[in-house]
Coordinates of C-alpha atoms and ligand atoms in Angstrom, one line a residue:
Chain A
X1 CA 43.7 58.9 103.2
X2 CA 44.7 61.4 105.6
X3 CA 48.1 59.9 105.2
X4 CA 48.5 60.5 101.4
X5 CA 47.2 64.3 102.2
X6 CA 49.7 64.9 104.8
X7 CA 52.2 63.7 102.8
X8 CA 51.5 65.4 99.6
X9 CA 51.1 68.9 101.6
X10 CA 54.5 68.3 102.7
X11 CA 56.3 67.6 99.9
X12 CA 54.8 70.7 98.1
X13 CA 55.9 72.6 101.1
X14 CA 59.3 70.9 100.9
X15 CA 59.8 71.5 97.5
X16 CA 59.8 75.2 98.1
X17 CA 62.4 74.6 101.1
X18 CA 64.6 72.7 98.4
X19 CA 64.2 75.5 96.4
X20 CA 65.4 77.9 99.2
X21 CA 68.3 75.3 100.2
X22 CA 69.3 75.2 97.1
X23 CA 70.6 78.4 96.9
X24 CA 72.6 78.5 100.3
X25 CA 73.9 75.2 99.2
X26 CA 75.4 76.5 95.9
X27 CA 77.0 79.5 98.0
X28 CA 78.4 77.2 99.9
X29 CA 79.5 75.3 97.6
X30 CA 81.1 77.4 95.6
X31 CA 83.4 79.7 98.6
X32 CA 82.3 78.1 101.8
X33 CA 80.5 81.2 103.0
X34 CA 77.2 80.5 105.0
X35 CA 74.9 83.7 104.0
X36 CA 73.4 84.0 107.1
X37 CA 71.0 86.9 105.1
X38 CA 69.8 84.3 103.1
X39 CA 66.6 84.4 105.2
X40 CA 66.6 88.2 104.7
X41 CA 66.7 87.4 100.9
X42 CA 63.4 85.5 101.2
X43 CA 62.1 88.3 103.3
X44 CA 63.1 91.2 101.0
X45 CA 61.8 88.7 97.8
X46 CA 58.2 88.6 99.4
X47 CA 57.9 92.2 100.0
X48 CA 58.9 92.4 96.1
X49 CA 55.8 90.4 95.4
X50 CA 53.7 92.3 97.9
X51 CA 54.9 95.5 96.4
X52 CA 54.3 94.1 92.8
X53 CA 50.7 93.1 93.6
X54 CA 49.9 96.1 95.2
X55 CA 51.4 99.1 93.1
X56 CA 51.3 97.2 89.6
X57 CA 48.8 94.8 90.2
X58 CA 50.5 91.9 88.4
X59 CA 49.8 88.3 89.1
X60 CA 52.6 85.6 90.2
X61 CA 53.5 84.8 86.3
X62 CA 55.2 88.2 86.6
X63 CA 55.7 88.7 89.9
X64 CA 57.5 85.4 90.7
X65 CA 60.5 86.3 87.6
X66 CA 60.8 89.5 89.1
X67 CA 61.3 88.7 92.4
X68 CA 64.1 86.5 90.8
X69 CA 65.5 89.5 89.3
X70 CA 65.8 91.6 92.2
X71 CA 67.4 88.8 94.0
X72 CA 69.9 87.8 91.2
X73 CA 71.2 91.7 91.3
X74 CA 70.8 91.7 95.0
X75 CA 73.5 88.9 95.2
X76 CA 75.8 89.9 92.4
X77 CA 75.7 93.3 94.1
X78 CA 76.2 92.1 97.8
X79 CA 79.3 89.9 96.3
X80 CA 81.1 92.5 94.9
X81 CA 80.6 95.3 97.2
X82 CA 80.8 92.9 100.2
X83 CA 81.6 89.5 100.1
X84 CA 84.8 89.8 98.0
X85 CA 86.4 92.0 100.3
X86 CA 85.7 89.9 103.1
X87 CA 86.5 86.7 101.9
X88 CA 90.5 87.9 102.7
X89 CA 89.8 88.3 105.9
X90 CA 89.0 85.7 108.9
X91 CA 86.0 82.9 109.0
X92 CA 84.7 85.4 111.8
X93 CA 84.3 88.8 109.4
X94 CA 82.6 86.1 107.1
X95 CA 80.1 85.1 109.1
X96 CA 79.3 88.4 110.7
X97 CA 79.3 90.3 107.1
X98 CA 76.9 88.0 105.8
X99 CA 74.8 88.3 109.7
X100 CA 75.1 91.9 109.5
X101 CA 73.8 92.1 106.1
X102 CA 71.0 90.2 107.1
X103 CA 70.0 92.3 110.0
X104 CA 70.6 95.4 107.9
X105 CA 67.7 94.3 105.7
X106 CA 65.3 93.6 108.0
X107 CA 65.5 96.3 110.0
X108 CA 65.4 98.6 106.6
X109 CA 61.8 96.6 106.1
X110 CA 60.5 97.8 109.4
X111 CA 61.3 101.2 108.9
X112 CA 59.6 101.1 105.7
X113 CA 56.9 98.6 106.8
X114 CA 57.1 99.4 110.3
X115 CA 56.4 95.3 112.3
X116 CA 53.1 94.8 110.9
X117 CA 52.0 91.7 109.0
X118 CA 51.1 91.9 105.5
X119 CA 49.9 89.4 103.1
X120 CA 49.1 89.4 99.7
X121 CA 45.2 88.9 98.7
X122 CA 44.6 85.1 98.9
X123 CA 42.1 85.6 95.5
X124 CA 45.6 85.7 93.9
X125 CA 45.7 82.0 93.4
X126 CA 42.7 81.3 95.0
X127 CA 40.5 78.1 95.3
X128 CA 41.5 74.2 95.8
X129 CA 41.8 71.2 94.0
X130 CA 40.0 68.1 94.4
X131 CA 41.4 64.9 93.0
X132 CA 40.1 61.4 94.8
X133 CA 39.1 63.1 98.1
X134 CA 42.8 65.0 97.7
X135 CA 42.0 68.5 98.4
X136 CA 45.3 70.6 97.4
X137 CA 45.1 74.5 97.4
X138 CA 46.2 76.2 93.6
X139 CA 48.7 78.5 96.0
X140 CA 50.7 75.8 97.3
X141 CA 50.2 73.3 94.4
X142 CA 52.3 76.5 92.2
X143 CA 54.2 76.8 94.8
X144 CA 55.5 73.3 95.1
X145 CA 55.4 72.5 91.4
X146 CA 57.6 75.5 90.0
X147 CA 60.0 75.0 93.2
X148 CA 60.4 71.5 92.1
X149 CA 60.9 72.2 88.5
X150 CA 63.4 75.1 89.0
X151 CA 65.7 72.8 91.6
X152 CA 65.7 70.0 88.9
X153 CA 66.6 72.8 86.4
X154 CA 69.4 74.1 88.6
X155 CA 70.8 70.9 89.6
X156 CA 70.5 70.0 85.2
X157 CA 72.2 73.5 84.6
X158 CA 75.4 72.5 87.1
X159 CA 75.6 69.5 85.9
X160 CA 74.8 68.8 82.0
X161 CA 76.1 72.8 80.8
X162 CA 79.6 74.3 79.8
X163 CA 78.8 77.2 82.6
X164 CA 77.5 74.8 85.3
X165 CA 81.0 73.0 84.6
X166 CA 82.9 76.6 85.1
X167 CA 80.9 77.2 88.3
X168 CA 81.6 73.7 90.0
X169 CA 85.2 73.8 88.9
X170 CA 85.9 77.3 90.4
X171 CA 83.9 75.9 93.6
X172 CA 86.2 72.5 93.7
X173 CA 89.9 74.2 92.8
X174 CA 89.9 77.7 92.6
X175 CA 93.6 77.9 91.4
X176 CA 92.9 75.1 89.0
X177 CA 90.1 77.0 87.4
X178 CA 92.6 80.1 87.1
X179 CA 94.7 77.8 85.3
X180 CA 92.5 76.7 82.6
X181 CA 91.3 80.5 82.3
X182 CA 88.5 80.8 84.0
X183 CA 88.0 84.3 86.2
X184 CA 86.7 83.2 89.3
X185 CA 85.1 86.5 90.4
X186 CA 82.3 86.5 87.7
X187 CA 81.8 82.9 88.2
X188 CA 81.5 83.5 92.1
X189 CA 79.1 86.8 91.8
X190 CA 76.9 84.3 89.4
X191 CA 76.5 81.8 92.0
X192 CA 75.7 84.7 94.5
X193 CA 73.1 86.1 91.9
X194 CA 71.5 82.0 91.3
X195 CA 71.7 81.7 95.3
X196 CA 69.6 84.7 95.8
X197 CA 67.5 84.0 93.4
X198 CA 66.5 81.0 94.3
X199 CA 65.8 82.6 97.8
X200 CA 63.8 85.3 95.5
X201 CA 61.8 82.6 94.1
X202 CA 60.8 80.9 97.1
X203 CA 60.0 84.4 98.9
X204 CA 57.8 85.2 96.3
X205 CA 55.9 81.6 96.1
X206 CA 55.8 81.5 99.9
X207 CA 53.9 84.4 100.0
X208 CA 51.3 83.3 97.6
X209 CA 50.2 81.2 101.4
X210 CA 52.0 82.9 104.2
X211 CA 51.8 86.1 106.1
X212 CA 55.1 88.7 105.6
X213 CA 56.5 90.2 107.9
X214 CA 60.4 91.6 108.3
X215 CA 61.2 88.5 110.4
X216 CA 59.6 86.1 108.3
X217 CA 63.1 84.9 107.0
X218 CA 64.3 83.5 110.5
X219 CA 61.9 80.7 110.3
X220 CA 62.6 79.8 106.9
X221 CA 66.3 80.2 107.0
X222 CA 66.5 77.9 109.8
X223 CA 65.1 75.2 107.9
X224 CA 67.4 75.9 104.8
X225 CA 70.3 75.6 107.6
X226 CA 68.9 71.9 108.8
X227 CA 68.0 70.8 104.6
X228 CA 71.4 71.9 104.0
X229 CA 73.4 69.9 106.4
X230 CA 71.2 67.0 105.8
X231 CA 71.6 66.6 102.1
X232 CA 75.0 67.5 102.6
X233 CA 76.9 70.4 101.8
X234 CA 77.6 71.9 98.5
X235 CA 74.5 69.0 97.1
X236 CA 71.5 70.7 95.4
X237 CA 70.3 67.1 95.4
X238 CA 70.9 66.6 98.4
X239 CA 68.7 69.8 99.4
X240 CA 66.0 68.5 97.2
X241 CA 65.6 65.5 99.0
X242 CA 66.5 66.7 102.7
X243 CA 63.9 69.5 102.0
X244 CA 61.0 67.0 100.6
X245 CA 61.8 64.4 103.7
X246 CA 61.9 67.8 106.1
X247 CA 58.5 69.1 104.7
X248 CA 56.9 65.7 105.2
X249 CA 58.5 65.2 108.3
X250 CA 56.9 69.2 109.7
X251 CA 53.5 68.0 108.1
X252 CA 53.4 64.8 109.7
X253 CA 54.7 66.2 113.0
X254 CA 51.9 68.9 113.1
X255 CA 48.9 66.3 112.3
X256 CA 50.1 63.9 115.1
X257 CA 51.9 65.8 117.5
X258 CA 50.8 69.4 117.4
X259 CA 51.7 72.0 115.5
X260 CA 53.4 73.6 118.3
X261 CA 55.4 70.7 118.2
X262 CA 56.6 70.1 114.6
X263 CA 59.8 72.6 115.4
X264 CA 61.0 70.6 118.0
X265 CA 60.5 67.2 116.2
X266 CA 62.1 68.4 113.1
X267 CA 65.3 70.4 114.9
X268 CA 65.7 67.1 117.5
X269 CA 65.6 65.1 114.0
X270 CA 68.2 67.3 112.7
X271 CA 70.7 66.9 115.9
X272 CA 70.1 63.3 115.7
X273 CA 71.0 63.1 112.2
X274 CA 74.1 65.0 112.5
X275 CA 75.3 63.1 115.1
X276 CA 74.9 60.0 113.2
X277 CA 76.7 61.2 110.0
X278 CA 78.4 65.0 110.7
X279 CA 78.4 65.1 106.9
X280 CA 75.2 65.6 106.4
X281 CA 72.7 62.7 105.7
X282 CA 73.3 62.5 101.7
X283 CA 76.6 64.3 102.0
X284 CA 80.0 62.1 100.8
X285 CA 82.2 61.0 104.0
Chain B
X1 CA 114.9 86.6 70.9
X2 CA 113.3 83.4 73.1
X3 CA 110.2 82.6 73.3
X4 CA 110.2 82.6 77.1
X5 CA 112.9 84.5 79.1
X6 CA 113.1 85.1 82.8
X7 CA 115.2 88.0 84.2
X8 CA 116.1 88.1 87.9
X9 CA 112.7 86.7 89.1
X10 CA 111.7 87.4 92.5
X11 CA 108.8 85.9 94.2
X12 CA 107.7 86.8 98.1
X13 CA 104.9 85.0 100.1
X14 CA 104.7 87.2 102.6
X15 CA 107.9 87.5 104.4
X16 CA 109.0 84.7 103.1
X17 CA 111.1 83.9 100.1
X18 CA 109.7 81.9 97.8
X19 CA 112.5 82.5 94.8
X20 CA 115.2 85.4 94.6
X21 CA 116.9 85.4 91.6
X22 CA 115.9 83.2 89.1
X23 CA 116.7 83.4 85.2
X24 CA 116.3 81.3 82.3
X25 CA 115.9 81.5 78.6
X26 CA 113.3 78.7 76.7
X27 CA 114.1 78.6 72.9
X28 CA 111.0 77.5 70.9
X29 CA 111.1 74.1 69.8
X30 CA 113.5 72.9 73.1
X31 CA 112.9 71.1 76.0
X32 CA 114.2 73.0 78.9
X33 CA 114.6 71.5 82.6
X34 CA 114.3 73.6 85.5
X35 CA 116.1 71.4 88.2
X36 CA 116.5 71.5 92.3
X37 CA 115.7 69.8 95.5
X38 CA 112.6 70.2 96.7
X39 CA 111.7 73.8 97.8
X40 CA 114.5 75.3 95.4
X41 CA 111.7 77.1 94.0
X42 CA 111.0 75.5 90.5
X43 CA 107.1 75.5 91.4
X44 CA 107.1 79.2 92.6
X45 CA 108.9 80.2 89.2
X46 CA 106.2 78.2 86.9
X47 CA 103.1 79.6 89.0
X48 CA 104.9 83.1 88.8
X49 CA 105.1 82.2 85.2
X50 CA 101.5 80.8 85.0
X51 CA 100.4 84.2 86.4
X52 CA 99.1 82.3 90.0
X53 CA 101.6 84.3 92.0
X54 CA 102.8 87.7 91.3
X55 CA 106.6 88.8 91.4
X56 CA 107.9 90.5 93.8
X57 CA 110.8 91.9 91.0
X58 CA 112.4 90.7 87.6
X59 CA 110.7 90.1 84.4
X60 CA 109.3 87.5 82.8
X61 CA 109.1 88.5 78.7
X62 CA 107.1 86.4 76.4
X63 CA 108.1 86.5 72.6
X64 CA 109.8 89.7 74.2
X65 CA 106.7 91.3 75.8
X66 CA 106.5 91.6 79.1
X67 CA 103.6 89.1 81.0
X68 CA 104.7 89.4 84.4
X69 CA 102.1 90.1 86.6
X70 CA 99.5 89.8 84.4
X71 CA 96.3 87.4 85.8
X72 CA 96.5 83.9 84.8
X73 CA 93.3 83.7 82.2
X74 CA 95.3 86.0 80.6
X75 CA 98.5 84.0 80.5
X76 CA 96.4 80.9 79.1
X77 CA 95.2 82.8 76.4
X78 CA 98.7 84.1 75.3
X79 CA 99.4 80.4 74.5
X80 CA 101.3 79.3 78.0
X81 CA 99.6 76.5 80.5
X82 CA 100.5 75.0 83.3
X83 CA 100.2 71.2 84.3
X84 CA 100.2 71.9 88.2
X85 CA 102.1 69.9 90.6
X86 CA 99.7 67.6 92.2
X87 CA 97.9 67.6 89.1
X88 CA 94.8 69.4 90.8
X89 CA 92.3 67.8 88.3
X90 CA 88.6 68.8 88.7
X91 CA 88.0 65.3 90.5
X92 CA 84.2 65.8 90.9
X93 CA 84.0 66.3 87.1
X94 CA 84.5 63.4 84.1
X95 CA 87.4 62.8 81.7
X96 CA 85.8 64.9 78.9
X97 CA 84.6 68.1 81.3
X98 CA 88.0 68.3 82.7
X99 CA 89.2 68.0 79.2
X100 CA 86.8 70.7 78.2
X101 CA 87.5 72.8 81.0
X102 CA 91.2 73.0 79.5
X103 CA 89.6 74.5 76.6
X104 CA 88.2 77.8 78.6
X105 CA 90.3 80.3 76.6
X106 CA 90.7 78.4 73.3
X107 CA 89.7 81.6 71.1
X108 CA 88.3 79.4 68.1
X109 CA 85.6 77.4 69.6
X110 CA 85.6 75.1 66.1
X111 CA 89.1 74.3 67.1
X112 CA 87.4 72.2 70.2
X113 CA 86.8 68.9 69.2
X114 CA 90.5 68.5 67.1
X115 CA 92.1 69.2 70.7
X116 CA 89.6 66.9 72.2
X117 CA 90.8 64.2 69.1
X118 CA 94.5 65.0 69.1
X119 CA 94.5 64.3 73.2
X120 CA 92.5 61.0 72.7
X121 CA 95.4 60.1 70.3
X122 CA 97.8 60.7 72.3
X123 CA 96.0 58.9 75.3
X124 CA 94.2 56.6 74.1
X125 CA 93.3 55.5 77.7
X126 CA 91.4 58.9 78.2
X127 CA 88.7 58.0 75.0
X128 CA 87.8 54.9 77.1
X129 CA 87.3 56.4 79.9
X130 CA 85.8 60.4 78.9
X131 CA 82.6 59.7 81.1
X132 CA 84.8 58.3 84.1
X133 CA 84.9 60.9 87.1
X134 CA 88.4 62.6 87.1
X135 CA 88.7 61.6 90.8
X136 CA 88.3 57.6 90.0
X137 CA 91.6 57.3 88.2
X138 CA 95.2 55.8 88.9
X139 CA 97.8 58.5 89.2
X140 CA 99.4 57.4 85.5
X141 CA 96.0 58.3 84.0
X142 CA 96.0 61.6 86.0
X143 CA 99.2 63.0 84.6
X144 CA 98.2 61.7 81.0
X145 CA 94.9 63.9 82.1
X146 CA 96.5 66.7 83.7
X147 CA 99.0 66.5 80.5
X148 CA 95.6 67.0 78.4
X149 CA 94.2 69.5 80.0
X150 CA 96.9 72.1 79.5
X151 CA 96.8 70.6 75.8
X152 CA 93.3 71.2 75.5
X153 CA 94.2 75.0 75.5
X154 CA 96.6 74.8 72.2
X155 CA 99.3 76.1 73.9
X156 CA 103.0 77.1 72.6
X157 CA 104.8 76.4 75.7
X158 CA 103.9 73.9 77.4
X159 CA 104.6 74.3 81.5
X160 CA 105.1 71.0 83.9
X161 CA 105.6 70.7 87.2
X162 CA 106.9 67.2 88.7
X163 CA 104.9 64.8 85.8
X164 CA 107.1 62.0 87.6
X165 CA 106.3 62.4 90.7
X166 CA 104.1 59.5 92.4
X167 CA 104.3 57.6 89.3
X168 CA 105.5 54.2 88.4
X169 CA 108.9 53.9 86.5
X170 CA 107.1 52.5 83.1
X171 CA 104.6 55.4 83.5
X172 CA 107.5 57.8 84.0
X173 CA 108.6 56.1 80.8
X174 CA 105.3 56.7 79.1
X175 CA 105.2 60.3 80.1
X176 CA 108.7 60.9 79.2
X177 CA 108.0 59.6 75.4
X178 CA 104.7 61.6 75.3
X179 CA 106.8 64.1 75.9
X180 CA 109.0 63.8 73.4
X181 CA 106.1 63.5 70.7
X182 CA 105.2 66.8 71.4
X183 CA 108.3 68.2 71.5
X184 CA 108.4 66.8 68.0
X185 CA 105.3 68.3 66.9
X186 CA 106.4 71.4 67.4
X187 CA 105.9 72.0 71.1
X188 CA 108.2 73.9 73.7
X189 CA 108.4 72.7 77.5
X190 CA 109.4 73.8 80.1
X191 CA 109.9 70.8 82.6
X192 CA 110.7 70.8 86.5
X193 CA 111.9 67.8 87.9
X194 CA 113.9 66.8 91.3
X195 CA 114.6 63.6 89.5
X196 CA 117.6 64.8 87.7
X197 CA 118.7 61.9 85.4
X198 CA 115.2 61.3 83.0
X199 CA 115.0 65.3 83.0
X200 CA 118.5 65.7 81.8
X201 CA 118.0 62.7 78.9
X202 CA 115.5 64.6 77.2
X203 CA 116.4 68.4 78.0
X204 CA 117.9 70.4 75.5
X205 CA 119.0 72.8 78.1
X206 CA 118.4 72.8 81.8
X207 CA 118.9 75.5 84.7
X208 CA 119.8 74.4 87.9
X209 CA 117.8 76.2 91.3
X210 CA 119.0 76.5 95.0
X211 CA 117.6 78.7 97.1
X212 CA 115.7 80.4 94.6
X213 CA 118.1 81.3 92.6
X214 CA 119.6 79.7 89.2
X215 CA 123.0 78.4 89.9
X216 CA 124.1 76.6 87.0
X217 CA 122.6 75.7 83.5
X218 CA 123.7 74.5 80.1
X219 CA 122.8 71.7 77.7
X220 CA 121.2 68.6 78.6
X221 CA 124.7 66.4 77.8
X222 CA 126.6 69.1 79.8
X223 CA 124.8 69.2 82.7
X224 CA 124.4 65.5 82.8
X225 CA 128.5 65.6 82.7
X226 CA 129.3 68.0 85.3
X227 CA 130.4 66.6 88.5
X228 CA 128.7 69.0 91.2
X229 CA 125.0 68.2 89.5
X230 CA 126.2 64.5 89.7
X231 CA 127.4 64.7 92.9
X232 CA 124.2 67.2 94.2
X233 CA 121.4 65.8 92.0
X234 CA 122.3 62.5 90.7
X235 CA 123.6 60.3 93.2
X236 CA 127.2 60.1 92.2
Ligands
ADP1 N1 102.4 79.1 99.5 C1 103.6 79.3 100.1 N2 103.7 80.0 101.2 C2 104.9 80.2 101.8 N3 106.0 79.8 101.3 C3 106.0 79.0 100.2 C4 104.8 78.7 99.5 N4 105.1 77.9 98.5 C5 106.4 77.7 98.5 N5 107.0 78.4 99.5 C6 108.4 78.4 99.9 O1 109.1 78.9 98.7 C7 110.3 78.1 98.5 C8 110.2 77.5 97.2 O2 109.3 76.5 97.1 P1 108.8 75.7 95.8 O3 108.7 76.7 94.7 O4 107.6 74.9 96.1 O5 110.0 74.8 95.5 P2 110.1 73.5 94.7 O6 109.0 73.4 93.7 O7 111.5 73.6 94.0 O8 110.1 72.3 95.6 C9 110.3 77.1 99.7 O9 111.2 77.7 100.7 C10 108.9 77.0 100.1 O10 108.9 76.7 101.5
MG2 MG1 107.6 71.9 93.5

């Protein structure tokens, strides 16, 4: 029994780090640039909710979408007024844009919030479910559940739509998209705004359970890093299932091993996996 | 006045040359050839045409208006695509999306599925296979698809760079009548080949690059007559 628990806490838990994944994966994708302040995005996405819950008192049906908001116009803004220009110049200005971006947020977050934890009021979504000696709390059943749904919707919306098409031709031949018409720019600042907001989302779901703090991304962004090599990169599948198997793998870890622990298992996993297959565990050869 | 005319084209990447002089006239309705060796500069003057690179100096005037310079979407919508060399076909994507893709800038939407129809009749091979993966195909049925694609976009000039190349003689065959269909439905091309001989059989006019520069041109017959383009592009 303890077995079926453990396991369905981590895949709720991974659903949200698909979620998260997700959105570094399409960024990826689309301009192979790792946003290093995609963490930061998660950061600055809970202290929307916090802010939300506290000044307008709204409950996660509105504060979720407009954590989602911020975050879309965070990343269409931080494309055009940064990444663009960057993009011309070396891999190194890439990665240190996107690092110094990152480190630029956070340390606007403890001037305003100085280091102190916050959290939102766990009444929020409060109380647990009991199904068949399966105890799951509401916060992280939400959690999981609309992480899930919006990753399948993402992965649907690249694949099945006309603009999904547009995005995933700009991010496989960027001259051949010119050619047929499309302007890549737009398409690229859209990706930026999904990327972010899928960080946005999964900032403001994680903090229905977990404390916020302006290094809360670091943790998390890690573990986008490891679901995105593993499920290869550029794949949202790929970081559904890398971040399912890496919330069940943490969960398990924790109960057996120690939570202390479940770091280390989980980032020795993630060596051991890319030395097996560098492409990432789901990713084509 | 032509439909296409290029005066004095100059194209730079960087320091480097990619074409100097180059000028040519398309009349609509014709088949022209651009011909040269390899790295005369026939793809730099179609991507500088297909608004991918921008000129260094010259003009290039479309139905007497000058395009040059202007970014590619809007190119495409003016009526000109480009088949690319190497085909660079969304290879992650099927038959139909790359198809529909080519139809980005097609300004009535209702026209969509009479382009999708009058591709699949002229490639039959592309119905059966609309839900294949672009990257699963043999090179013949990546040209017809590359071909497609700049079709989807109901373009009146119709840019190609290389169709033979890679290709099978009966599939240069099969591309070389397609070809001709179109030109007979009212299509202009613009066609750049290294392969002299098949270019020249179905060119009404062709211009000759070295060095990035045009050197020669006349009709197809003419061309295909004269001794130095013979002796320099057709083995004898
Ligand atoms: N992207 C590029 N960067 C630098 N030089 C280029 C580039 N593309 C082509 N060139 C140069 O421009 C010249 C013309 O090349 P190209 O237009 O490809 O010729 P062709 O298509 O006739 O083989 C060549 O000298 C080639 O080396
Ligand atoms: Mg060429």
């Amino acid at each position: 029994m303890i077995l079926v628990q453990l396991v369905t806490d981590g895949l709720l838990v991974g659903a949200v780090y698909a979620l998260l994944s997700s959105g570094l994966t399409l960024i990826w994708g689309m301009m192979n640039v790792v946003n290093f302040a995609h963490g930061d995005f998660v950061m600055l996405a809970m202290y929307v909710a916090f802010i939300a819950v506290t000044t307008l008192a709204i409950g996660p049906a509105l504060f979720v979408p407009l954590a989602a908001l911020v975050l879309f116009g965070v990343g269409v803004v931080v494309y055009y007024a940064l990444i663009r220009n960057v993009m011309r110049g070396p891999m190194l200005a890439q990665i240190l844009s996107t690092f110094g971006l990152g480190l630029v947020l956070r340390y606007a977050m403890f001037w305003v919030f100085s280091a102190n934890f916050v959290s939102l009021p766990d009444t929020l979504v409060g109380g647990v479910l009991s199904v068949d000696g399966l105890r799951l709390q509401y916060s992280r059943l939400l959690a999981g559940v609309v992480a899930l749904l919006l990753t399948a919707a993402l992965h649907l919306m690249l694949t099945r739509t006309a603009l999904g098409s547009r995005l995933l031709a700009v991010a496989e031949d960027r001259t051949a998209a010119m050619l047929v018409g499309i302007r890549p720019d737009p398409m690229q600042a859209l990706a930026w705004g999904i990327g972010a907001a899928c960080a946005g989302v999964a900032g403001a779901l994680i903090a229905l359970f977990f404390y916020i703090s302006p290094l809360v991304g670091d943790s998390l962004v890690l573990i986008a890093f490891v679901t995105v090599c593993l499920g290869g990169f550029g794949s949202v599948p790929g970081a559904l299932f890398a971040g399912l198997a890496i919330g069940v793998i943490e969960s398990l870890s924790s109960w057996f091993i120690g939570a202390a622990w479940k770091d280390v298992v989980v980032y020795g996993l993630f060596l051991l996996a890319l030395w097996v297959r560098p492409q990432g565990l789901l990713g084509k050869s | 006045m032509s439909l296409l005319s290029v005066k004095d084209l100059a194209v730079r990447y960087g320091d480097l040359i990619g074409v100097g002089a180059v000028t040519l006239a398309v009349e609509a309705g014709q088949i022209v050839a651009l011909l040269g060796a390899n790295g005369a500069g026939k793809t730099t003057t179609l991507n500088a045409i297909a608004g991918l690179v921008p000129p260094a100096g010259g003009q290039i005037l479309w139905q007497g208006k000058p395009i040059q310079g202007l970014p590619a979407h809007q190119i495409v919508s003016r009526g000109i695509a480009l088949s690319p060399e190497g085909w660079r076909l969304f290879t992650g994507q099927s038959v139909e999306a790359n198809l529909r893709l080519g139809a980005t800038r097609l300004a009535d939407r209702k026209q969509l599925p009479h382009r999708l129809d009058h591709v699949f009749t002229l490639f039959p091979r592309l119905a059966e296979r609309r839900r294949q993966q672009a990257g699963t195909m043999s090179g013949g049925e990546r040209q017809m698809l590359a071909l497609g694609r700049a079709l989807m976009s109901a373009p009146k000039l119709l840019l190609l760079d290389e169709p033979s190349l890679g290709l099978a003689p009966a599939v240069v065959e099969q591309v070389f009548a397609t070809l001709l269909r179109l030109k007979a439905e009212g299509l202009t091309l613009l066609l750049a080949e290294q392969s002299a001989e098949l270019a020249l059989e179905v060119a009404d006019r062709a211009y000759v690059l070295q060095t990035g520069a045009t050197v020669l041109s006349g009709t197809g017959a003419e061309l295909a007559g004269n001794a130095e383009v013979r002796r320099a592009y057709l083995g004898g």
